[in-house]
One Martini backbone bead per residue (centre of mass of N, CA, C, O) as a GRO file, in nm:
protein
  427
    1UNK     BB    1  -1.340   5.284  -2.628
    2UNK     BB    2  -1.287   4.978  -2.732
    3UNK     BB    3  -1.342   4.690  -2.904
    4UNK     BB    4  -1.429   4.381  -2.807
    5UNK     BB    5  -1.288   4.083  -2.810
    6UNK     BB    6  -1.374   3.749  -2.891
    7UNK     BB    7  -1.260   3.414  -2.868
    8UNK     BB    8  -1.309   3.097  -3.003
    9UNK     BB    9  -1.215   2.819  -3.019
   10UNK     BB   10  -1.136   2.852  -3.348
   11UNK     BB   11  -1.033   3.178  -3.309
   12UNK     BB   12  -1.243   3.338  -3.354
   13UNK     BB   13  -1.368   3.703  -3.374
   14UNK     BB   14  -1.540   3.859  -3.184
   15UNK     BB   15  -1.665   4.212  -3.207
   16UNK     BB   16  -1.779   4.413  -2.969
   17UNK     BB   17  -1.937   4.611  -2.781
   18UNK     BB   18  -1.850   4.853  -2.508
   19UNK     BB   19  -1.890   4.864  -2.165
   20UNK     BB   20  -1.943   4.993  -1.926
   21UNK     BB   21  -1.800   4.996  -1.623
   22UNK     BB   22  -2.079   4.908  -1.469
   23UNK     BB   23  -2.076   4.617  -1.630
   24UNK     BB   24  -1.769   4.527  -1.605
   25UNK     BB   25  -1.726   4.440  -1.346
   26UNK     BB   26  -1.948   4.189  -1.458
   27UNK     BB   27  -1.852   4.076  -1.756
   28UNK     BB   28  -1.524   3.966  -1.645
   29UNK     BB   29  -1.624   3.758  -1.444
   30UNK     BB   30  -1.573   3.385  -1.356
   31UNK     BB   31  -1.800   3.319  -1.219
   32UNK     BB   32  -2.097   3.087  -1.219
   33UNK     BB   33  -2.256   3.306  -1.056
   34UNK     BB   34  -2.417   3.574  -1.094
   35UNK     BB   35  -2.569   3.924  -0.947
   36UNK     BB   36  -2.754   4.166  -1.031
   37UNK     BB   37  -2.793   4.480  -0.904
   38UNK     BB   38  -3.002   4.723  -1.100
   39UNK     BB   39  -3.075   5.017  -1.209
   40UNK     BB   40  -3.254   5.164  -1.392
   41UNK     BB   41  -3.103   5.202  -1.681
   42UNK     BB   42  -2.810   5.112  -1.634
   43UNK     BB   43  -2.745   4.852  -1.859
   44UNK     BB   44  -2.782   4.524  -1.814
   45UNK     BB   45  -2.962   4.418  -2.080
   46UNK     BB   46  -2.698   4.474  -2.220
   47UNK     BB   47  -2.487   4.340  -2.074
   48UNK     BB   48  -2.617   4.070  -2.087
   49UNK     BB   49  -2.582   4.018  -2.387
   50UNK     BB   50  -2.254   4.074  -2.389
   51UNK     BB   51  -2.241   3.790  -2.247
   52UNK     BB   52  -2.421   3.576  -2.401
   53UNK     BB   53  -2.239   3.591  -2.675
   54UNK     BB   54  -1.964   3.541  -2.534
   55UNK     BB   55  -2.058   3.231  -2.437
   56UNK     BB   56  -2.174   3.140  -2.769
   57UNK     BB   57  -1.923   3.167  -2.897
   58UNK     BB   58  -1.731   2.998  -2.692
   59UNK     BB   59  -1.957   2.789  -2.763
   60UNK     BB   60  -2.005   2.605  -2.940
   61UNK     BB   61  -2.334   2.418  -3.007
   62UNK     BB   62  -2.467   2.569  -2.784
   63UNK     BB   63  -2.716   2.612  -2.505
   64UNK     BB   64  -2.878   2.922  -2.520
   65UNK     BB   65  -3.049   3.135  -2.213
   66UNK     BB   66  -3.335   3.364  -2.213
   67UNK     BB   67  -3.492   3.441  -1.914
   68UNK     BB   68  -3.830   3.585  -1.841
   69UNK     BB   69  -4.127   3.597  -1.669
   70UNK     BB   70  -4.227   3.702  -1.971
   71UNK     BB   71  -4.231   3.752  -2.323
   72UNK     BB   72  -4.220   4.074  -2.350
   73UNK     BB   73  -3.959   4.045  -2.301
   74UNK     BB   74  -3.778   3.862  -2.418
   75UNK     BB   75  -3.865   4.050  -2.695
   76UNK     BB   76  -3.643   4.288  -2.614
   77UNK     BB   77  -3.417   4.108  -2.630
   78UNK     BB   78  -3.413   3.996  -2.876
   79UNK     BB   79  -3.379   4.276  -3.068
   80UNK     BB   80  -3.156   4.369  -2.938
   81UNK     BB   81  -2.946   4.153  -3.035
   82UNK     BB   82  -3.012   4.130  -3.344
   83UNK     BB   83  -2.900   4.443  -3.383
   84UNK     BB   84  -2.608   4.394  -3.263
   85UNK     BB   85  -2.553   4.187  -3.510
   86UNK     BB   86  -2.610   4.382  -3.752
   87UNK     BB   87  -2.347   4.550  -3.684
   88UNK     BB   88  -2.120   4.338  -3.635
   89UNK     BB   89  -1.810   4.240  -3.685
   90UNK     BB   90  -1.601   4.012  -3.812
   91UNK     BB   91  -1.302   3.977  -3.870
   92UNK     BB   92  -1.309   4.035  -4.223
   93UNK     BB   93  -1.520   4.292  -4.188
   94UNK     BB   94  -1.799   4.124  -4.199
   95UNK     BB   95  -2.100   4.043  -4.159
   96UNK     BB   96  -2.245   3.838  -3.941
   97UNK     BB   97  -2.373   3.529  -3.952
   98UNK     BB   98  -2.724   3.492  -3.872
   99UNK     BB   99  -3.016   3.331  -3.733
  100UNK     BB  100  -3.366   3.458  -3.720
  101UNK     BB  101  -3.612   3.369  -3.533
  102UNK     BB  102  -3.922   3.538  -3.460
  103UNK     BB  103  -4.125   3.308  -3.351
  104UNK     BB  104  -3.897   3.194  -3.151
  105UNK     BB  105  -3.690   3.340  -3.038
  106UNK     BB  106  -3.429   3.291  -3.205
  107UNK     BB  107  -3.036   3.236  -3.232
  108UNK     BB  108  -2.772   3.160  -3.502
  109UNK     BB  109  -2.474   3.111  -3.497
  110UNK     BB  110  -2.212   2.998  -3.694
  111UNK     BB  111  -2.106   2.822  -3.428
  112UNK     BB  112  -2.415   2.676  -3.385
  113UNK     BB  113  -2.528   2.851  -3.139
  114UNK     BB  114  -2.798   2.886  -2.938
  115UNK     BB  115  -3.039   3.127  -2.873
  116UNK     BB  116  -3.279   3.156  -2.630
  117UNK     BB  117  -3.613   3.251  -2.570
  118UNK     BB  118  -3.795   3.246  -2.229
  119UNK     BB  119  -4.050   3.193  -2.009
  120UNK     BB  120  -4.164   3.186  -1.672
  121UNK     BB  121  -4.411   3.133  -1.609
  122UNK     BB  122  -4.408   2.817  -1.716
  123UNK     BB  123  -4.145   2.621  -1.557
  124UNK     BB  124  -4.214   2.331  -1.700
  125UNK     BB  125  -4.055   2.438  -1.941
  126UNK     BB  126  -3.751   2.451  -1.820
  127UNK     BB  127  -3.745   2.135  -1.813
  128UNK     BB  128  -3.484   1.922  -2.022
  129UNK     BB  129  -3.230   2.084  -2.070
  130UNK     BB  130  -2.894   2.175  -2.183
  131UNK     BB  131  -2.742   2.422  -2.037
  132UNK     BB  132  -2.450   2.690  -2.079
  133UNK     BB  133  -2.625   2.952  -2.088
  134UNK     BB  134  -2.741   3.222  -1.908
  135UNK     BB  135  -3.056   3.455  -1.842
  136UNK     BB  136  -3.183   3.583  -1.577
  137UNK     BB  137  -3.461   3.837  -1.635
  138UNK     BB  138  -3.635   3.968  -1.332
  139UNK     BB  139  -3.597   3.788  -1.081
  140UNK     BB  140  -3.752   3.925  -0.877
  141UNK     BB  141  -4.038   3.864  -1.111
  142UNK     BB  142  -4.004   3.594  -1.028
  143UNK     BB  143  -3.999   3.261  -0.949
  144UNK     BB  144  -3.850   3.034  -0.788
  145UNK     BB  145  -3.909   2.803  -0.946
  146UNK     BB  146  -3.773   2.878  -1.204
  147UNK     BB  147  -3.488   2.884  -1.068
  148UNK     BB  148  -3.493   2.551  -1.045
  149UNK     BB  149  -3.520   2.490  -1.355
  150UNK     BB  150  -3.291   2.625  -1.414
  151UNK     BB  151  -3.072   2.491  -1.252
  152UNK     BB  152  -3.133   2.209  -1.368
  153UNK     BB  153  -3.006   2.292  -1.692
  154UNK     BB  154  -2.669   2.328  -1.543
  155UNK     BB  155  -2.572   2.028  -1.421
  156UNK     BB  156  -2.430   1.884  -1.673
  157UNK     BB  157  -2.278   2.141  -1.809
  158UNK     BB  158  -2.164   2.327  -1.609
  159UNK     BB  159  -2.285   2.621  -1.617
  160UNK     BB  160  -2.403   2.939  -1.646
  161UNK     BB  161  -2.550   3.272  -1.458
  162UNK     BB  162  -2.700   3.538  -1.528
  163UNK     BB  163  -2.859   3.795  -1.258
  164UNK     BB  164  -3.108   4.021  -1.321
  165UNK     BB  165  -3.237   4.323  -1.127
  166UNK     BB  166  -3.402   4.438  -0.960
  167UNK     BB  167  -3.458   4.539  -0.633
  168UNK     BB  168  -3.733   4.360  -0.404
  169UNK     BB  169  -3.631   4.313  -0.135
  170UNK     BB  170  -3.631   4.048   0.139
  171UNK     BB  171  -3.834   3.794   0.012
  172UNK     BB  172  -3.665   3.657  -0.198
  173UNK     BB  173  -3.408   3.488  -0.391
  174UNK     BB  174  -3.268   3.695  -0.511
  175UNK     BB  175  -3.151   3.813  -0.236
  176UNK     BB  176  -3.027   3.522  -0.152
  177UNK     BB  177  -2.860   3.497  -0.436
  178UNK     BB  178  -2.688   3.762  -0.313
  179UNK     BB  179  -2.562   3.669  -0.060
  180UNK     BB  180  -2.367   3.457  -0.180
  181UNK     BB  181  -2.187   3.670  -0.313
  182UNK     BB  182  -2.062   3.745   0.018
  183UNK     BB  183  -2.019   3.441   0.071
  184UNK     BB  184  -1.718   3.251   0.136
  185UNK     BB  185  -1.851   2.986   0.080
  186UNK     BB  186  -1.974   3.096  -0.218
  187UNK     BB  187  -1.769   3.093  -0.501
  188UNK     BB  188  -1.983   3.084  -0.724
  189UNK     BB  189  -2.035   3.340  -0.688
  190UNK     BB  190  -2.147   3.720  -0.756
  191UNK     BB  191  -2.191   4.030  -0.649
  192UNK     BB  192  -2.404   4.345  -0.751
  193UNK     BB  193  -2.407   4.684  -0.769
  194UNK     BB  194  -2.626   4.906  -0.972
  195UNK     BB  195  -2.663   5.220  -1.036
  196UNK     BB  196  -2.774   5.406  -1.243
  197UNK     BB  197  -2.502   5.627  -1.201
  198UNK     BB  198  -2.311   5.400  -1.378
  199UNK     BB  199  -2.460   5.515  -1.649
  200UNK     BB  200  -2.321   5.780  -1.855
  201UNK     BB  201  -2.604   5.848  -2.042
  202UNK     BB  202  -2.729   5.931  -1.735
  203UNK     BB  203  -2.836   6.193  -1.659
  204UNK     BB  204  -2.865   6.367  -1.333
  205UNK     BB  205  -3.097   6.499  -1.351
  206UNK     BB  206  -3.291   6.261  -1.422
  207UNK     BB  207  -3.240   6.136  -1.122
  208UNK     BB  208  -3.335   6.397  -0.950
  209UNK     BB  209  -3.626   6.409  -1.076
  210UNK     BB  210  -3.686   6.120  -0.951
  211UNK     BB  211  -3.644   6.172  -0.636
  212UNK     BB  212  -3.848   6.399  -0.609
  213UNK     BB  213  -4.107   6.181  -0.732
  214UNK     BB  214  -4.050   5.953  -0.598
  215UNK     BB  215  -4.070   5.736  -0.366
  216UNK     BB  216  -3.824   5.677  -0.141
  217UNK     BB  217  -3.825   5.349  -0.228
  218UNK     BB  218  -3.838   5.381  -0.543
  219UNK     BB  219  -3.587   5.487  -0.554
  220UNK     BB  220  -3.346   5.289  -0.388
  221UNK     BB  221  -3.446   5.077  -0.584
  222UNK     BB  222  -3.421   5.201  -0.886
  223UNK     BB  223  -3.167   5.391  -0.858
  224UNK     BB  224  -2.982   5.228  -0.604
  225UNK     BB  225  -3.006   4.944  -0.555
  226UNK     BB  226  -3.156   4.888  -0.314
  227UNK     BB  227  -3.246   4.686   0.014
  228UNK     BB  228  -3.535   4.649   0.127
  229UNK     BB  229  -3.738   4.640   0.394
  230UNK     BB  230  -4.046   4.511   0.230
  231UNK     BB  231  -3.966   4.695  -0.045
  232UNK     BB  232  -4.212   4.537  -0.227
  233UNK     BB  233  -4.421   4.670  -0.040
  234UNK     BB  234  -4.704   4.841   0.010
  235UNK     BB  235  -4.795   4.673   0.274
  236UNK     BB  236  -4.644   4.686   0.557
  237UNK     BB  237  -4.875   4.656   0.819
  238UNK     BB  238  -5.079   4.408   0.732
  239UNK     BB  239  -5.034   4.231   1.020
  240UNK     BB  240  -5.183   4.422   1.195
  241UNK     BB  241  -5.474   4.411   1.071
  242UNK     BB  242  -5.511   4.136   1.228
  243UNK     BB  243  -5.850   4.003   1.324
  244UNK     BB  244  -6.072   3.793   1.370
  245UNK     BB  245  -6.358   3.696   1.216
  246UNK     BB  246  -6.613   3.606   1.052
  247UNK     BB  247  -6.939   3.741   0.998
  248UNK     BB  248  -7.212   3.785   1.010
  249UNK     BB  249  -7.485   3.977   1.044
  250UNK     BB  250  -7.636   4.279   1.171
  251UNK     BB  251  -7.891   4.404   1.317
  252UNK     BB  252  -7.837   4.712   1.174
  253UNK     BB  253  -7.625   4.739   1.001
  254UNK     BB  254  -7.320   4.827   0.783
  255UNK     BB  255  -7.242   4.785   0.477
  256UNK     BB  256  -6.954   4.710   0.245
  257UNK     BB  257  -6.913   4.628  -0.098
  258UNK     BB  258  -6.621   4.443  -0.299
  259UNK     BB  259  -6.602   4.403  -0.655
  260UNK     BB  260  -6.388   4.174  -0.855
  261UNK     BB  261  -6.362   4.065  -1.130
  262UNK     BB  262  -6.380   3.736  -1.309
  263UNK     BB  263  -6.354   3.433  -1.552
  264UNK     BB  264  -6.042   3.256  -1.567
  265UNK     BB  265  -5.734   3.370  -1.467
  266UNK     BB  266  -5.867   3.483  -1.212
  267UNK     BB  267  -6.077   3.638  -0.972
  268UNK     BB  268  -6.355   3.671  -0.779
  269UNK     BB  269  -6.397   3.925  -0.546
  270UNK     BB  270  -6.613   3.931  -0.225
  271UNK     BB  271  -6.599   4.238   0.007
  272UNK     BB  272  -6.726   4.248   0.349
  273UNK     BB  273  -6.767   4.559   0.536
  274UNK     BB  274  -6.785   4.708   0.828
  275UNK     BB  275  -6.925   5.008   0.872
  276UNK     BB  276  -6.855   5.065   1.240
  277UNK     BB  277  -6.554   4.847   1.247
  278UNK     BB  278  -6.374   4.785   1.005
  279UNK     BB  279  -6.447   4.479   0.908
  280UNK     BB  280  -6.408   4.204   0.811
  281UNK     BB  281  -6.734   3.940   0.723
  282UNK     BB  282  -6.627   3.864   0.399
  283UNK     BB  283  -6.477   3.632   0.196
  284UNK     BB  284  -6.514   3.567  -0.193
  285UNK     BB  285  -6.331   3.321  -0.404
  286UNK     BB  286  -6.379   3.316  -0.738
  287UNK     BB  287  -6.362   3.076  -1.028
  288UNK     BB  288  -6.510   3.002  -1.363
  289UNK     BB  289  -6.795   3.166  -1.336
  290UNK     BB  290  -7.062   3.254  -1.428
  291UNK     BB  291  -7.210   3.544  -1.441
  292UNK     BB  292  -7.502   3.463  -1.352
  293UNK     BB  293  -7.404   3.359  -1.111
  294UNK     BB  294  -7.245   3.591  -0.980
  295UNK     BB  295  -7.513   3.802  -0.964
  296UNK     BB  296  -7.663   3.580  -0.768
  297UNK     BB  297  -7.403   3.580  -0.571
  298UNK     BB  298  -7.430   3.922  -0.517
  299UNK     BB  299  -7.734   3.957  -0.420
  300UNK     BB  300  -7.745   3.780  -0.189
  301UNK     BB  301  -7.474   3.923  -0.044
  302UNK     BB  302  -7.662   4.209  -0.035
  303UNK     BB  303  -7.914   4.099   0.142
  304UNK     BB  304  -7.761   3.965   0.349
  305UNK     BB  305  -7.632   4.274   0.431
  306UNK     BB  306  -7.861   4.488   0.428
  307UNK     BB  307  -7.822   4.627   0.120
  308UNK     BB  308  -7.584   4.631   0.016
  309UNK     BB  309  -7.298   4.800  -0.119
  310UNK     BB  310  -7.163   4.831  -0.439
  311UNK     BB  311  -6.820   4.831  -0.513
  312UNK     BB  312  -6.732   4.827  -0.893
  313UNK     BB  313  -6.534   4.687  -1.146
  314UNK     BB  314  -6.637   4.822  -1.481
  315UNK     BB  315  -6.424   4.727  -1.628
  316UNK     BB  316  -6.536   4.587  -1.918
  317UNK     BB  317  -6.649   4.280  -1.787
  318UNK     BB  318  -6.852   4.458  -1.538
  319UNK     BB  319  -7.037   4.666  -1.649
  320UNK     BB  320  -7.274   4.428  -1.746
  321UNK     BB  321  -7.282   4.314  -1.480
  322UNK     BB  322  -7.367   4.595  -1.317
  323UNK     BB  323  -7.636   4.601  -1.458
  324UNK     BB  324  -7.732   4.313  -1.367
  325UNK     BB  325  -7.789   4.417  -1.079
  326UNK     BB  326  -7.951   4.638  -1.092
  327UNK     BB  327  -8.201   4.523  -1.215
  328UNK     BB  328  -8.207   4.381  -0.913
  329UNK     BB  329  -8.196   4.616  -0.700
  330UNK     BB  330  -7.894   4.711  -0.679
  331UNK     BB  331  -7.598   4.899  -0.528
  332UNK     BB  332  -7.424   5.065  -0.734
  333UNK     BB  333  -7.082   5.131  -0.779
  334UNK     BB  334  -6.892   5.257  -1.045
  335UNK     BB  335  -6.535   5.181  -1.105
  336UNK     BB  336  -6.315   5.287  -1.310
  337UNK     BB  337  -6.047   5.199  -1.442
  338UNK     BB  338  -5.747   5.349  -1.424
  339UNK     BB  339  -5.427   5.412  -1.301
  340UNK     BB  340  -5.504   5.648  -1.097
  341UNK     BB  341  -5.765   5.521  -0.976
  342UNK     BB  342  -5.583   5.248  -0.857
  343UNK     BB  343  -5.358   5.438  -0.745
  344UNK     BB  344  -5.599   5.563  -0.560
  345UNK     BB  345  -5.676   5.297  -0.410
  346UNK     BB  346  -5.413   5.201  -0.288
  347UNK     BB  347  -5.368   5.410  -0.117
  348UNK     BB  348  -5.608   5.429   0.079
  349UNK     BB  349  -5.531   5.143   0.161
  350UNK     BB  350  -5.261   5.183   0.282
  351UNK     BB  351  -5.363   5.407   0.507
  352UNK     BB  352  -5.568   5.223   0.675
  353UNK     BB  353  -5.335   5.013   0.729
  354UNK     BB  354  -5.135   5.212   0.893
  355UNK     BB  355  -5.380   5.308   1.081
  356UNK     BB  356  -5.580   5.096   1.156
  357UNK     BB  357  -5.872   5.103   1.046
  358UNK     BB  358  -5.871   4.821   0.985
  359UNK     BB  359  -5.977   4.431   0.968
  360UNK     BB  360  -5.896   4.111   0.942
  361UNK     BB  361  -5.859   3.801   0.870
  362UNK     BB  362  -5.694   3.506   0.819
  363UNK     BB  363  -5.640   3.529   0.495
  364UNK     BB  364  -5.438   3.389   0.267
  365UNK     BB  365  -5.464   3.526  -0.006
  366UNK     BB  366  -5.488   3.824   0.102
  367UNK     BB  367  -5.220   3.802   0.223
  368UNK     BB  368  -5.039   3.719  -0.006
  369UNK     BB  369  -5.121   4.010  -0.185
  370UNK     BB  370  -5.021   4.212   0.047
  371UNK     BB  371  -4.702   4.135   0.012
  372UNK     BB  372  -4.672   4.126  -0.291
  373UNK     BB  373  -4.746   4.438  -0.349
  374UNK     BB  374  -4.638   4.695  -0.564
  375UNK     BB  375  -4.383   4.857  -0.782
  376UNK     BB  376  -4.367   5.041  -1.074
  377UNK     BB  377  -4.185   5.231  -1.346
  378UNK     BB  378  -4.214   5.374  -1.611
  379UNK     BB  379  -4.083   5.521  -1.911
  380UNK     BB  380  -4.229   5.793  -1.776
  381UNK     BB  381  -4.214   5.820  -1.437
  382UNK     BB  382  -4.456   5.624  -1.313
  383UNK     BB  383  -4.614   5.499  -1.104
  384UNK     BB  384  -4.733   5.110  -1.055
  385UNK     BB  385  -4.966   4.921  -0.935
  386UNK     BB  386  -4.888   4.576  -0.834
  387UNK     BB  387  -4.885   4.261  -0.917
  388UNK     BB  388  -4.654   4.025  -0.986
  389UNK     BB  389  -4.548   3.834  -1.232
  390UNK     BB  390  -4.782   3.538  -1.162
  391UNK     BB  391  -4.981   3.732  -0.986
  392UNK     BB  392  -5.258   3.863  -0.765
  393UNK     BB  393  -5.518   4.137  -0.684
  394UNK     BB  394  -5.817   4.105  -0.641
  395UNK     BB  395  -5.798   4.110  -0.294
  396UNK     BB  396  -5.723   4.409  -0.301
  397UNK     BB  397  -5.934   4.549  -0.476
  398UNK     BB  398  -6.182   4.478  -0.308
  399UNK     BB  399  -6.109   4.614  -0.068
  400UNK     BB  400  -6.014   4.889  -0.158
  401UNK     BB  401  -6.335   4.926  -0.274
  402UNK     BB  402  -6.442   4.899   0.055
  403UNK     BB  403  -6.308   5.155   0.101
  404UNK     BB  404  -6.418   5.349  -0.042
  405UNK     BB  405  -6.710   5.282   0.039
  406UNK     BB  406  -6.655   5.381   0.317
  407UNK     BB  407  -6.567   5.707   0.229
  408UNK     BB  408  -6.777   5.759  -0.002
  409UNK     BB  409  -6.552   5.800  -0.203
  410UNK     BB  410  -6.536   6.052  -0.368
  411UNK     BB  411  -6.223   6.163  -0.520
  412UNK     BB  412  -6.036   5.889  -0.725
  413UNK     BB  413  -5.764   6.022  -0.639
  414UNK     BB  414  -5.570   6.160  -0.532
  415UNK     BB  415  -5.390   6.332  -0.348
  416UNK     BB  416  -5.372   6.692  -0.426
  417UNK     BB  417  -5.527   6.657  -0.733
  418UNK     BB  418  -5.631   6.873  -0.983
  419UNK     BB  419  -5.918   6.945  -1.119
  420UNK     BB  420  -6.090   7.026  -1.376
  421UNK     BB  421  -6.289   7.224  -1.458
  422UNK     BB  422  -6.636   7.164  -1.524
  423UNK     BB  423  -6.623   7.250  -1.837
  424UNK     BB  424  -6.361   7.030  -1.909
  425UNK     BB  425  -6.522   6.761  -1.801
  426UNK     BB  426  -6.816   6.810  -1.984
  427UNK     BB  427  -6.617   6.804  -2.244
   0.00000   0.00000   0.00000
């Protein structure tokens, strides 16, 4: 393929490197809203480079925005545009000059325009600028919120906007405007599905390894870019498990609680579990409270549940808290966090909310977290389960904790993972 030439207003010519077919379907379309569903390492957020580059080229001293849920994707992509600057060379075959602020994460191209990277965390930062092009990356894994302040940054300049993202079930807006796409009345729209296997670069095989190793809605979602119900839910059945209210102790019950800590940006959560009839009869969500509070508030409410087991996430900042219950005469059961660990408390949780082994009341928290509860691929080809960048899953890991707590423990993996002889854990 050729190196494609994108000539600016002034005449000159930019030659940027050529997209791939499954690119070029979309980074050629003149719609004012692109909208890309697409599997993992397809190539977007390369073809989305060389889309706002040629907008901003285009577009002499124009404020041209790639917007990501969080700053170390947008700093993916700057890095990214950077390199591929350095290589590009001007009509008259020398180096293009352009300047890169890497604290601010801009770049002044030589006509004037501006292209920032932005993330979308805080979305009240994203109101106030007249943006005449964008790039919404990670679109599924961002908030509507976010959406709503970048499309009116493009109002005054009737700007474009190319969005790009994994499928991520059909909860979220980007499904929402990835369907306007396909509606002849929202013409200023585009949708377009890019698997994984439209990149020419990623082996088949590489594919087929993956098809068999990971979950099949994974697999459809991250590989094959489709749409699936509920598929960004980790815990499809959870409004099944809806039962009942919150209940006092019960003389001669037993319970085990969840303890799931935070101190400042997310939430300590303190989940109790009815081990008789497998239902949540308490449940305490507290923010920004110290540890010393903490610690007499969860000896207290394991004492008044006849002396629940606590169930606690002791990584980290943790760790210390359980000493501290401990010495209280509190039953802790200390569970180290770590990704196989984490992955095997959501499974486990998974399974009894699927078989409806347990019950909670209808708790707003709980139940938005179990909506959004996802999963996500590593580049190393690992499921990693969380909330989405955003969102908070302390309600899901202490509930998980209080499951754990009812099976009583056992070996904190996987089902099916073979440990290493006693010797070499020893070791």
């Amino acid at each position: 393929m050729s190196r494609a030439a994108h000539r600016g207003s002034s005449g000159r010519r930019l030659i940027l490197p050529p997209p791939h077919d499954g690119q070029r379907l979309w980074i050629d379309r003149p719609e004012r809203f692109l909208v890309v569903a697409a599997g993992t390492k397809a190539g977007k957020t390369f073809g989305a480079v060389l889309w706002l580059l040629r907008e901003a080229w285009t577009h002499p001293h124009a404020v041209c925005w790639w917007v990501a849920p969080v700053y170390k994707q947008a700093r993916i992509a700057y890095r990214l545009m950077r390199r591929m600057l350095n290589r590009i060379r001007g009509p008259n075959g020398r180096k293009l000059p352009f300047r890169a602020v890497d604290g601010d994460l801009e770049i002044e191209l030589p006509n004037g325009a501006v292209i920032q990277f932005r993330s979308a965390e805080d979305h009240d930062n994203l109101y106030g600028e007249g943006v005449t092009a964008a790039v919404f990356d990670e679109a599924s894994r961002a908030k509507e919120e976010a959406w709503i302040a970048l499309r009116s940054t493009l109002t005054f300049t009737r700007g474009r906007c190319l969005l790009i993202a994994n499928a991520k079930g059909k909860k979220n807006f980007f499904y929402r405007l990835w369907l306007h796409g396909n509606d002849p009345e929202m013409p200023e729209f585009a949708s377009f599905r890019q698997p994984t296997a439209a990149n020419p670069w990623i082996p088949p095989e590489e594919i087929e390894s993956a098809r068999r190793v990971l979950p099949t809605d994974a697999f459809r979602e991250l590989y094959l870019a489709e749409f699936l119900d509920d598929a960004a839910g980790v815990f499809r059945g959870y409004m099944d498990c809806v039962a009942g209210e919150l209940e006092p102790p019960r003389a001669g019950g037993s319970y085990v609680i969840g303890a799931d800590f935070a101190r400042l940006r997310d939430w300590s959560v303190f989940t109790v579990l009815d081990l008789d009839f497998g239902h949540v009869v308490e449940h305490i969500r507290i923010q920004g409270e110290p540890w010393t509070s903490q610690v007499g508030r969860l000896e207290r409410l394991a004492e008044r549940y006849n002396g629940a087991a606590v169930w606690a996430d002791a990584t980290g900042v943790g760790d210390p808290v359980c000493e501290a219950l401990e010495k209280r005469g509190v039953w802790v059961e200390r569970v180290k966090f770590t990704p196989e660990v984490k992955r095997d408390l959501v499974l486990r949780l998974q399974g009894v909310i699927d078989h409806q082994e347990i019950t909670y009341p209808e708790i707003s928290a709980l139940l938005n977290e179990l909506d959004v509860f996802s999963y996500q691929v590593t580049q190393y080809g690992n499921v990693r389960y969380s909330a989405p960048s955003g969102y908070h899953d302390d309600c899901v890991m202490s509930l998980a904790l209080a499951v754990l707590g009812m099976s009583g423990g056992g070996d904190v993996l996987i089902e099916g993972y073979d440990p290493p002889p006693e010797g070499i854990l020893a070791a």
